[in-house]
Amino acid sequence: MKQFRERVAVVTGGASGIGFATAERLAAEGMKLVLGDIEPGALDAAVKKLEAGGAQVLGVRTDVSLSADVERLAQRALERFGGVHVVFNNAGVAVTGEAWENSLADWEWVLGVNLWGVIHGIRTFVPILLRQNEPGHVVNTASMAGLTSNPGMAVYNVTKHAVVTLTETLHGDLALRGSPVKASVLCPGFINTRIMDSARNRQSDAAHDPPTPEASALGASIELALREGVKQGFAPSVVAQRVFEAIRDERFYIFAAQPEIFAAVEQRLDEVRAQKNPVTPTVLTE
Ligand code: NAI
C-alpha cells in the first residue's frame, strides 16, 4: 500500500502498547483510525490523545474473542469512514504455567483473544477489503514465541504459532487471487508494554480457577524473567515504525526482536533440519 493519507486503519488492542504506538504512527501518515479495545478508560484516553494530535479517530469498545463484537467494529468503521484499508489484528494477552497445569479458563481466555481474535478479524475484514478491490493490508500480531517453544508458556506459544501459520496461509490465499490486499505477520521479541499485566482485562473469575501451588512456583520464576525482559524491551514506537514500513513496502515478515531471540529461532530450525531433540531454550520471549 502506497497511499496512506485519508485511508482508514482499524487497530485492535489499540489502547495500549504496540497497538497504540502503531495507531500514532499511521495517524502521522494521515490515516483515519478506528481503535477496538476491551479496556474502556484506556480506549477513551487513547482516542483523546490521537485527536489532540489532529487525527480523526473512532474508539469502539470491542472484545475480539467475540465474533459479534468484531463485526460491530467493522460496521462502525464503515459507517463512520466508509471504508477500511489497514487491519491490524493485534490485541493479545499472556499467561504462564506448565502445559498440564494451566486451567481450562486460561486456555479459553488466551486462545479466545490471541487466536480467535485474529480469526474473527480475518473472517470479518478480509471480505470487506476484497470487495473494495483497492490496495489494503492485514497485519496480524504473533510473536517470536510463534517461532520458538519456550517452557512455561504453552498456552501463549500455541496461539502465536497458530497466528504465524494462519497469516502465512492467508498470504498464500491472497497471492493466488492476485489480490491488491496483502498480509504481514508481526513477530516482536521483548517490547516494553503492559502485556505482563494482561489479567487486568480478564473477564472470567480467576479466584474460582486458581493455579496449583506447583504451577505458581515455576510460574513465578518464568513470570519474573518475562517481566524483566519486557521492562528492558524495545519501545513500542520501534515496532510501529517497522509495521508502517512493512505495509508500505509489502513485506510479509515483520521482526522487532533482540539478537539472542533470533539465535533461539535459528537453533530450533537447525534442530528440525538435523532431526535433533530440542535443547530447552534458556532465552524466553513474550
Ligand atoms: P498491552 O497489554 O500493552 O496491549 C494489549 C492491548 O490489548 C490492551 O490495550 C488491552 O486492553 C487489549 N486487549 C486485551 N484483551 C482484549 C480483548 N479481548 N479484546 C480487545 N482488546 C483486548 O500489550 P502489547 O505488548 O502491546 O500487546 C500487543 C500484542 O503484541 C499482543 O498480541 C502480544 O501478544 C504481542 N506481543 C507483545 C510482546 C511484548 O514483549 N510486549 C512480544 C511479542 C508479542
JSON list of N, CA and C in Angstrom, two decimals, residues 180-238:
[
{"chain": "A", "resi": 180, "resn": "PRO", "atom": "N", "xyz": [-5.03, -7.12, -4.56]},
{"chain": "A", "resi": 180, "resn": "PRO", "atom": "CA", "xyz": [-4.29, -5.93, -4.10]},
{"chain": "A", "resi": 180, "resn": "PRO", "atom": "C", "xyz": [-4.24, -5.86, -2.57]},
{"chain": "A", "resi": 181, "resn": "VAL", "atom": "N", "xyz": [-4.85, -6.83, -1.91]},
{"chain": "A", "resi": 181, "resn": "VAL", "atom": "CA", "xyz": [-4.80, -6.89, -0.45]},
{"chain": "A", "resi": 181, "resn": "VAL", "atom": "C", "xyz": [-3.63, -7.79, -0.06]},
{"chain": "A", "resi": 182, "resn": "LYS", "atom": "N", "xyz": [-2.77, -7.27, 0.82]},
{"chain": "A", "resi": 182, "resn": "LYS", "atom": "CA", "xyz": [-1.57, -8.01, 1.24]},
{"chain": "A", "resi": 182, "resn": "LYS", "atom": "C", "xyz": [-1.69, -8.37, 2.72]},
{"chain": "A", "resi": 183, "resn": "ALA", "atom": "N", "xyz": [-0.80, -9.26, 3.18]},
{"chain": "A", "resi": 183, "resn": "ALA", "atom": "CA", "xyz": [-0.80, -9.65, 4.59]},
{"chain": "A", "resi": 183, "resn": "ALA", "atom": "C", "xyz": [0.62, -9.66, 5.13]},
{"chain": "A", "resi": 184, "resn": "SER", "atom": "N", "xyz": [0.73, -9.39, 6.42]},
{"chain": "A", "resi": 184, "resn": "SER", "atom": "CA", "xyz": [2.01, -9.48, 7.12]},
{"chain": "A", "resi": 184, "resn": "SER", "atom": "C", "xyz": [1.79, -10.10, 8.48]},
{"chain": "A", "resi": 185, "resn": "VAL", "atom": "N", "xyz": [2.82, -10.78, 8.97]},
{"chain": "A", "resi": 185, "resn": "VAL", "atom": "CA", "xyz": [2.77, -11.25, 10.36]},
{"chain": "A", "resi": 185, "resn": "VAL", "atom": "C", "xyz": [3.85, -10.51, 11.15]},
{"chain": "A", "resi": 186, "resn": "LEU", "atom": "N", "xyz": [3.44, -10.02, 12.32]},
{"chain": "A", "resi": 186, "resn": "LEU", "atom": "CA", "xyz": [4.36, -9.28, 13.19]},
{"chain": "A", "resi": 186, "resn": "LEU", "atom": "C", "xyz": [4.87, -10.20, 14.29]},
{"chain": "A", "resi": 187, "resn": "CYS", "atom": "N", "xyz": [6.19, -10.33, 14.39]},
{"chain": "A", "resi": 187, "resn": "CYS", "atom": "CA", "xyz": [6.81, -11.15, 15.44]},
{"chain": "A", "resi": 187, "resn": "CYS", "atom": "C", "xyz": [7.75, -10.30, 16.28]},
{"chain": "A", "resi": 188, "resn": "PRO", "atom": "N", "xyz": [7.21, -9.67, 17.33]},
{"chain": "A", "resi": 188, "resn": "PRO", "atom": "CA", "xyz": [8.09, -8.91, 18.22]},
{"chain": "A", "resi": 188, "resn": "PRO", "atom": "C", "xyz": [8.82, -9.83, 19.18]},
{"chain": "A", "resi": 189, "resn": "GLY", "atom": "N", "xyz": [9.99, -9.34, 19.67]},
{"chain": "A", "resi": 189, "resn": "GLY", "atom": "CA", "xyz": [10.68, -10.00, 20.78]},
{"chain": "A", "resi": 189, "resn": "GLY", "atom": "C", "xyz": [10.15, -9.38, 22.07]},
{"chain": "A", "resi": 190, "resn": "PHE", "atom": "N", "xyz": [11.05, -8.82, 22.87]},
{"chain": "A", "resi": 190, "resn": "PHE", "atom": "CA", "xyz": [10.58, -8.14, 24.08]},
{"chain": "A", "resi": 190, "resn": "PHE", "atom": "C", "xyz": [10.31, -6.67, 23.79]},
{"chain": "A", "resi": 191, "resn": "ILE", "atom": "N", "xyz": [9.11, -6.23, 24.11]},
{"chain": "A", "resi": 191, "resn": "ILE", "atom": "CA", "xyz": [8.71, -4.84, 23.89]},
{"chain": "A", "resi": 191, "resn": "ILE", "atom": "C", "xyz": [8.15, -4.30, 25.20]},
{"chain": "A", "resi": 192, "resn": "ASN", "atom": "N", "xyz": [8.52, -3.09, 25.53]},
{"chain": "A", "resi": 192, "resn": "ASN", "atom": "CA", "xyz": [8.13, -2.51, 26.81]},
{"chain": "A", "resi": 192, "resn": "ASN", "atom": "C", "xyz": [6.67, -2.01, 26.79]},
{"chain": "A", "resi": 193, "resn": "THR", "atom": "N", "xyz": [5.76, -2.93, 27.13]},
{"chain": "A", "resi": 193, "resn": "THR", "atom": "CA", "xyz": [4.32, -2.62, 27.13]},
{"chain": "A", "resi": 193, "resn": "THR", "atom": "C", "xyz": [3.70, -3.18, 28.41]},
{"chain": "A", "resi": 194, "resn": "ARG", "atom": "N", "xyz": [2.36, -3.21, 28.45]},
{"chain": "A", "resi": 194, "resn": "ARG", "atom": "CA", "xyz": [1.66, -3.74, 29.63]},
{"chain": "A", "resi": 194, "resn": "ARG", "atom": "C", "xyz": [1.26, -5.21, 29.47]},
{"chain": "A", "resi": 195, "resn": "ILE", "atom": "N", "xyz": [1.90, -5.92, 28.53]},
{"chain": "A", "resi": 195, "resn": "ILE", "atom": "CA", "xyz": [1.49, -7.31, 28.25]},
{"chain": "A", "resi": 195, "resn": "ILE", "atom": "C", "xyz": [1.54, -8.19, 29.50]},
{"chain": "A", "resi": 196, "resn": "MET", "atom": "N", "xyz": [2.49, -7.96, 30.41]},
{"chain": "A", "resi": 196, "resn": "MET", "atom": "CA", "xyz": [2.59, -8.81, 31.59]},
{"chain": "A", "resi": 196, "resn": "MET", "atom": "C", "xyz": [1.51, -8.47, 32.63]},
{"chain": "A", "resi": 197, "resn": "ASP", "atom": "N", "xyz": [0.73, -7.45, 32.36]},
{"chain": "A", "resi": 197, "resn": "ASP", "atom": "CA", "xyz": [-0.42, -7.13, 33.22]},
{"chain": "A", "resi": 197, "resn": "ASP", "atom": "C", "xyz": [-1.73, -7.42, 32.49]},
{"chain": "A", "resi": 198, "resn": "SER", "atom": "N", "xyz": [-1.69, -8.41, 31.62]},
{"chain": "A", "resi": 198, "resn": "SER", "atom": "CA", "xyz": [-2.87, -8.74, 30.80]},
{"chain": "A", "resi": 198, "resn": "SER", "atom": "C", "xyz": [-4.10, -9.07, 31.64]},
{"chain": "A", "resi": 199, "resn": "ALA", "atom": "N", "xyz": [-3.87, -9.64, 32.82]},
{"chain": "A", "resi": 199, "resn": "ALA", "atom": "CA", "xyz": [-5.01, -10.10, 33.63]},
{"chain": "A", "resi": 199, "resn": "ALA", "atom": "C", "xyz": [-5.94, -8.94, 34.00]},
{"chain": "A", "resi": 200, "resn": "ARG", "atom": "N", "xyz": [-5.46, -7.70, 33.80]},
{"chain": "A", "resi": 200, "resn": "ARG", "atom": "CA", "xyz": [-6.34, -6.56, 34.09]},
{"chain": "A", "resi": 200, "resn": "ARG", "atom": "C", "xyz": [-7.61, -6.59, 33.26]},
{"chain": "A", "resi": 201, "resn": "ASN", "atom": "N", "xyz": [-7.55, -7.28, 32.11]},
{"chain": "A", "resi": 201, "resn": "ASN", "atom": "CA", "xyz": [-8.72, -7.33, 31.23]},
{"chain": "A", "resi": 201, "resn": "ASN", "atom": "C", "xyz": [-9.38, -8.71, 31.19]},
{"chain": "A", "resi": 202, "resn": "ARG", "atom": "N", "xyz": [-9.04, -9.54, 32.16]},
{"chain": "A", "resi": 202, "resn": "ARG", "atom": "CA", "xyz": [-9.61, -10.89, 32.14]},
{"chain": "A", "resi": 202, "resn": "ARG", "atom": "C", "xyz": [-11.04, -10.84, 32.68]},
{"chain": "A", "resi": 203, "resn": "GLN", "atom": "N", "xyz": [-11.95, -11.42, 31.90]},
{"chain": "A", "resi": 203, "resn": "GLN", "atom": "CA", "xyz": [-13.37, -11.34, 32.27]},
{"chain": "A", "resi": 203, "resn": "GLN", "atom": "C", "xyz": [-13.76, -12.45, 33.24]},
{"chain": "A", "resi": 204, "resn": "SER", "atom": "N", "xyz": [-13.08, -13.61, 33.14]},
{"chain": "A", "resi": 204, "resn": "SER", "atom": "CA", "xyz": [-13.50, -14.74, 33.98]},
{"chain": "A", "resi": 204, "resn": "SER", "atom": "C", "xyz": [-13.05, -14.50, 35.42]},
{"chain": "A", "resi": 205, "resn": "ASP", "atom": "N", "xyz": [-13.60, -15.26, 36.31]},
{"chain": "A", "resi": 205, "resn": "ASP", "atom": "CA", "xyz": [-13.29, -15.10, 37.73]},
{"chain": "A", "resi": 205, "resn": "ASP", "atom": "C", "xyz": [-12.12, -16.01, 38.09]},
{"chain": "A", "resi": 206, "resn": "ALA", "atom": "N", "xyz": [-10.91, -15.45, 38.08]},
{"chain": "A", "resi": 206, "resn": "ALA", "atom": "CA", "xyz": [-9.71, -16.25, 38.32]},
{"chain": "A", "resi": 206, "resn": "ALA", "atom": "C", "xyz": [-9.72, -16.90, 39.71]},
{"chain": "A", "resi": 207, "resn": "ALA", "atom": "N", "xyz": [-10.43, -16.30, 40.66]},
{"chain": "A", "resi": 207, "resn": "ALA", "atom": "CA", "xyz": [-10.47, -16.83, 42.02]},
{"chain": "A", "resi": 207, "resn": "ALA", "atom": "C", "xyz": [-11.10, -18.22, 42.05]},
{"chain": "A", "resi": 208, "resn": "HIS", "atom": "N", "xyz": [-11.97, -18.50, 41.07]},
{"chain": "A", "resi": 208, "resn": "HIS", "atom": "CA", "xyz": [-12.61, -19.82, 41.01]},
{"chain": "A", "resi": 208, "resn": "HIS", "atom": "C", "xyz": [-11.78, -20.82, 40.24]},
{"chain": "A", "resi": 209, "resn": "ASP", "atom": "N", "xyz": [-10.67, -20.38, 39.74]},
{"chain": "A", "resi": 209, "resn": "ASP", "atom": "CA", "xyz": [-9.87, -21.23, 38.87]},
{"chain": "A", "resi": 209, "resn": "ASP", "atom": "C", "xyz": [-8.39, -21.01, 39.16]},
{"chain": "A", "resi": 210, "resn": "PRO", "atom": "N", "xyz": [-7.99, -21.23, 40.42]},
{"chain": "A", "resi": 210, "resn": "PRO", "atom": "CA", "xyz": [-6.62, -20.84, 40.79]},
{"chain": "A", "resi": 210, "resn": "PRO", "atom": "C", "xyz": [-5.58, -21.81, 40.26]},
{"chain": "A", "resi": 211, "resn": "PRO", "atom": "N", "xyz": [-4.36, -21.33, 39.98]},
{"chain": "A", "resi": 211, "resn": "PRO", "atom": "CA", "xyz": [-3.29, -22.25, 39.59]},
{"chain": "A", "resi": 211, "resn": "PRO", "atom": "C", "xyz": [-2.88, -23.09, 40.80]},
{"chain": "A", "resi": 212, "resn": "THR", "atom": "N", "xyz": [-2.31, -24.30, 40.55]},
{"chain": "A", "resi": 212, "resn": "THR", "atom": "CA", "xyz": [-1.86, -25.14, 41.65]},
{"chain": "A", "resi": 212, "resn": "THR", "atom": "C", "xyz": [-0.61, -24.53, 42.27]},
{"chain": "A", "resi": 213, "resn": "PRO", "atom": "N", "xyz": [-0.25, -24.92, 43.53]},
{"chain": "A", "resi": 213, "resn": "PRO", "atom": "CA", "xyz": [0.96, -24.38, 44.15]},
{"chain": "A", "resi": 213, "resn": "PRO", "atom": "C", "xyz": [2.22, -24.66, 43.33]},
{"chain": "A", "resi": 214, "resn": "GLU", "atom": "N", "xyz": [2.31, -25.89, 42.72]},
{"chain": "A", "resi": 214, "resn": "GLU", "atom": "CA", "xyz": [3.49, -26.22, 41.90]},
{"chain": "A", "resi": 214, "resn": "GLU", "atom": "C", "xyz": [3.60, -25.26, 40.72]},
{"chain": "A", "resi": 215, "resn": "ALA", "atom": "N", "xyz": [2.46, -25.04, 40.08]},
{"chain": "A", "resi": 215, "resn": "ALA", "atom": "CA", "xyz": [2.47, -24.15, 38.92]},
{"chain": "A", "resi": 215, "resn": "ALA", "atom": "C", "xyz": [2.89, -22.76, 39.35]},
{"chain": "A", "resi": 216, "resn": "SER", "atom": "N", "xyz": [2.49, -22.34, 40.53]},
{"chain": "A", "resi": 216, "resn": "SER", "atom": "CA", "xyz": [2.82, -21.00, 40.99]},
{"chain": "A", "resi": 216, "resn": "SER", "atom": "C", "xyz": [4.33, -20.82, 41.11]},
{"chain": "A", "resi": 217, "resn": "ALA", "atom": "N", "xyz": [5.04, -21.88, 41.64]},
{"chain": "A", "resi": 217, "resn": "ALA", "atom": "CA", "xyz": [6.49, -21.76, 41.82]},
{"chain": "A", "resi": 217, "resn": "ALA", "atom": "C", "xyz": [7.18, -21.56, 40.48]},
{"chain": "A", "resi": 218, "resn": "LEU", "atom": "N", "xyz": [6.88, -22.43, 39.51]},
{"chain": "A", "resi": 218, "resn": "LEU", "atom": "CA", "xyz": [7.51, -22.27, 38.19]},
{"chain": "A", "resi": 218, "resn": "LEU", "atom": "C", "xyz": [7.01, -20.99, 37.53]},
{"chain": "A", "resi": 219, "resn": "GLY", "atom": "N", "xyz": [5.69, -20.82, 37.62]},
{"chain": "A", "resi": 219, "resn": "GLY", "atom": "CA", "xyz": [5.09, -19.63, 37.01]},
{"chain": "A", "resi": 219, "resn": "GLY", "atom": "C", "xyz": [5.77, -18.37, 37.52]},
{"chain": "A", "resi": 220, "resn": "ALA", "atom": "N", "xyz": [6.06, -18.32, 38.82]},
{"chain": "A", "resi": 220, "resn": "ALA", "atom": "CA", "xyz": [6.65, -17.11, 39.41]},
{"chain": "A", "resi": 220, "resn": "ALA", "atom": "C", "xyz": [8.02, -16.82, 38.80]},
{"chain": "A", "resi": 221, "resn": "SER", "atom": "N", "xyz": [8.85, -17.86, 38.62]},
{"chain": "A", "resi": 221, "resn": "SER", "atom": "CA", "xyz": [10.20, -17.59, 38.10]},
{"chain": "A", "resi": 221, "resn": "SER", "atom": "C", "xyz": [10.15, -17.20, 36.62]},
{"chain": "A", "resi": 222, "resn": "ILE", "atom": "N", "xyz": [9.29, -17.87, 35.87]},
{"chain": "A", "resi": 222, "resn": "ILE", "atom": "CA", "xyz": [9.17, -17.52, 34.45]},
{"chain": "A", "resi": 222, "resn": "ILE", "atom": "C", "xyz": [8.56, -16.12, 34.29]},
{"chain": "A", "resi": 223, "resn": "GLU", "atom": "N", "xyz": [7.57, -15.91, 35.10]},
{"chain": "A", "resi": 223, "resn": "GLU", "atom": "CA", "xyz": [6.88, -14.60, 35.09]},
{"chain": "A", "resi": 223, "resn": "GLU", "atom": "C", "xyz": [7.88, -13.47, 35.35]},
{"chain": "A", "resi": 224, "resn": "LEU", "atom": "N", "xyz": [8.76, -13.73, 36.34]},
{"chain": "A", "resi": 224, "resn": "LEU", "atom": "CA", "xyz": [9.76, -12.72, 36.71]},
{"chain": "A", "resi": 224, "resn": "LEU", "atom": "C", "xyz": [10.70, -12.44, 35.53]},
{"chain": "A", "resi": 225, "resn": "ALA", "atom": "N", "xyz": [11.17, -13.52, 34.89]},
{"chain": "A", "resi": 225, "resn": "ALA", "atom": "CA", "xyz": [12.09, -13.38, 33.76]},
{"chain": "A", "resi": 225, "resn": "ALA", "atom": "C", "xyz": [11.41, -12.63, 32.61]},
{"chain": "A", "resi": 226, "resn": "LEU", "atom": "N", "xyz": [10.15, -12.96, 32.36]},
{"chain": "A", "resi": 226, "resn": "LEU", "atom": "CA", "xyz": [9.43, -12.29, 31.27]},
{"chain": "A", "resi": 226, "resn": "LEU", "atom": "C", "xyz": [9.21, -10.81, 31.59]},
{"chain": "A", "resi": 227, "resn": "ARG", "atom": "N", "xyz": [8.84, -10.55, 32.86]},
{"chain": "A", "resi": 227, "resn": "ARG", "atom": "CA", "xyz": [8.63, -9.14, 33.26]},
{"chain": "A", "resi": 227, "resn": "ARG", "atom": "C", "xyz": [9.90, -8.32, 33.04]},
{"chain": "A", "resi": 228, "resn": "GLU", "atom": "N", "xyz": [11.03, -8.92, 33.42]},
{"chain": "A", "resi": 228, "resn": "GLU", "atom": "CA", "xyz": [12.31, -8.23, 33.27]},
{"chain": "A", "resi": 228, "resn": "GLU", "atom": "C", "xyz": [12.60, -7.99, 31.77]},
{"chain": "A", "resi": 229, "resn": "GLY", "atom": "N", "xyz": [12.38, -9.02, 30.97]},
{"chain": "A", "resi": 229, "resn": "GLY", "atom": "CA", "xyz": [12.60, -8.90, 29.52]},
{"chain": "A", "resi": 229, "resn": "GLY", "atom": "C", "xyz": [11.75, -7.78, 28.92]},
{"chain": "A", "resi": 230, "resn": "VAL", "atom": "N", "xyz": [10.49, -7.77, 29.30]},
{"chain": "A", "resi": 230, "resn": "VAL", "atom": "CA", "xyz": [9.56, -6.75, 28.76]},
{"chain": "A", "resi": 230, "resn": "VAL", "atom": "C", "xyz": [9.99, -5.35, 29.22]},
{"chain": "A", "resi": 231, "resn": "LYS", "atom": "N", "xyz": [10.39, -5.26, 30.49]},
{"chain": "A", "resi": 231, "resn": "LYS", "atom": "CA", "xyz": [10.82, -3.96, 31.03]},
{"chain": "A", "resi": 231, "resn": "LYS", "atom": "C", "xyz": [12.03, -3.40, 30.28]},
{"chain": "A", "resi": 232, "resn": "GLN", "atom": "N", "xyz": [12.95, -4.33, 29.93]},
{"chain": "A", "resi": 232, "resn": "GLN", "atom": "CA", "xyz": [14.17, -3.92, 29.21]},
{"chain": "A", "resi": 232, "resn": "GLN", "atom": "C", "xyz": [13.94, -3.86, 27.70]},
{"chain": "A", "resi": 233, "resn": "GLY", "atom": "N", "xyz": [12.72, -4.16, 27.27]},
{"chain": "A", "resi": 233, "resn": "GLY", "atom": "CA", "xyz": [12.46, -4.34, 25.83]},
{"chain": "A", "resi": 233, "resn": "GLY", "atom": "C", "xyz": [12.49, -3.04, 25.03]},
{"chain": "A", "resi": 234, "resn": "PHE", "atom": "N", "xyz": [12.37, -3.20, 23.71]},
{"chain": "A", "resi": 234, "resn": "PHE", "atom": "CA", "xyz": [12.33, -2.02, 22.82]},
{"chain": "A", "resi": 234, "resn": "PHE", "atom": "C", "xyz": [11.08, -1.20, 23.11]},
{"chain": "A", "resi": 235, "resn": "ALA", "atom": "N", "xyz": [11.15, 0.07, 22.75]},
{"chain": "A", "resi": 235, "resn": "ALA", "atom": "CA", "xyz": [9.96, 0.93, 22.85]},
{"chain": "A", "resi": 235, "resn": "ALA", "atom": "C", "xyz": [8.95, 0.49, 21.78]},
{"chain": "A", "resi": 236, "resn": "PRO", "atom": "N", "xyz": [7.65, 0.58, 22.09]},
{"chain": "A", "resi": 236, "resn": "PRO", "atom": "CA", "xyz": [6.63, 0.22, 21.10]},
{"chain": "A", "resi": 236, "resn": "PRO", "atom": "C", "xyz": [6.74, 1.02, 19.79]},
{"chain": "A", "resi": 237, "resn": "SER", "atom": "N", "xyz": [7.28, 2.23, 19.87]},
{"chain": "A", "resi": 237, "resn": "SER", "atom": "CA", "xyz": [7.42, 3.05, 18.65]},
{"chain": "A", "resi": 237, "resn": "SER", "atom": "C", "xyz": [8.37, 2.39, 17.63]},
{"chain": "A", "resi": 238, "resn": "VAL", "atom": "N", "xyz": [9.32, 1.58, 18.11]},
{"chain": "A", "resi": 238, "resn": "VAL", "atom": "CA", "xyz": [10.23, 0.86, 17.20]},
{"chain": "A", "resi": 238, "resn": "VAL", "atom": "C", "xyz": [9.42, -0.13, 16.36]}
]
